[in-house]
C-alpha positions as MATLAB code, in Angstrom:
seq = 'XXXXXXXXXXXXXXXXXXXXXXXXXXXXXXXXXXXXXXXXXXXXXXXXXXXXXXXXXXXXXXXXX';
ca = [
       0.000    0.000    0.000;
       1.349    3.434   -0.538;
       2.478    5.961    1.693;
      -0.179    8.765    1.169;
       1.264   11.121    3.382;
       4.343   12.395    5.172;
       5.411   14.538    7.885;
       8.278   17.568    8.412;
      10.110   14.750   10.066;
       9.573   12.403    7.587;
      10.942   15.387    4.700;
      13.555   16.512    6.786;
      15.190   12.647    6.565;
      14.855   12.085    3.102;
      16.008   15.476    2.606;
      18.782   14.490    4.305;
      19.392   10.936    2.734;
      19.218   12.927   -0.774;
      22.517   14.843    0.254;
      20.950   18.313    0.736;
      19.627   18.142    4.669;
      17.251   20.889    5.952;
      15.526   22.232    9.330;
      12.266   20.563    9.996;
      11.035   24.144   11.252;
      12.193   25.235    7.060;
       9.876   22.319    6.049;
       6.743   24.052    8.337;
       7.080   27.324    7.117;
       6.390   26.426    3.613;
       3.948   24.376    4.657;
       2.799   27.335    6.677;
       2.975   30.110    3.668;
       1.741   27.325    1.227;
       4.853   26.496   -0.759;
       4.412   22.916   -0.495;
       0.958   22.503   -1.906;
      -1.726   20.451    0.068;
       0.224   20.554    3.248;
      -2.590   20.248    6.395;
      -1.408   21.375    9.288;
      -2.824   17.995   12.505;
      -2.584   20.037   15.855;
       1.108   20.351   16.109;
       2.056   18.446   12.872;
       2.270   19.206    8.840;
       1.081   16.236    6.880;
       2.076   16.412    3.003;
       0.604   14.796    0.158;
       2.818   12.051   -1.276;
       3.188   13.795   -4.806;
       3.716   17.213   -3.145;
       6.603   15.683   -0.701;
       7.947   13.962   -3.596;
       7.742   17.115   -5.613;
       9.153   19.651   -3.572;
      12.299   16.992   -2.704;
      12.937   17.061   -6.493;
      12.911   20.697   -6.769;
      15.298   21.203   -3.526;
      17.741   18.602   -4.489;
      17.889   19.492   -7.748;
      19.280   23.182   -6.547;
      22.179   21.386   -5.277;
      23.633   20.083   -8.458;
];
C-alpha cells in the first residue's frame, strides 16, 4: 500500500538521505505560507501529500547540483 502522506520529520530525513539536509522548522514554514501545496497542518504536525513531498524533494535537491 502506498504511503499517502508524510510529515516535516519524515521530509527533513529524506532530505537528508538525498545529500541536501534541511531544518524541519524550514519544512513548516512552507507548509505554513503554502509552498508545499496540500500541506494540512494535525494540531502540532504538517502532513504532506505524497506527490507534493515527492515534488518539492525534487525541486530542492535538484538546486544542489
Amino acid at each position: 500500500m502506498p504511503k499517502e502522506y508524510y510529515t516535516t520529520r519524515q521530509l527533513t530525513e529524506m532530505a537528508a538521505d538525498a545529500g541536501r539536509p534541511v531544518t524541519q522548522s524550514y519544512v513548516g514554514r512552507l507548509c505554513r505560507e503554502g509552498r508545499i501545496e496540500g500541506a494540512v497542518r494535525l494540531g502540532r504536525d504538517w502532513l504532506i501529500p505524497e506527490e507534493a513531498a515527492q515534488e518539492w524533494l525534487m525541486r530542492w535537491t535538484a538546486k544542489a547540483k
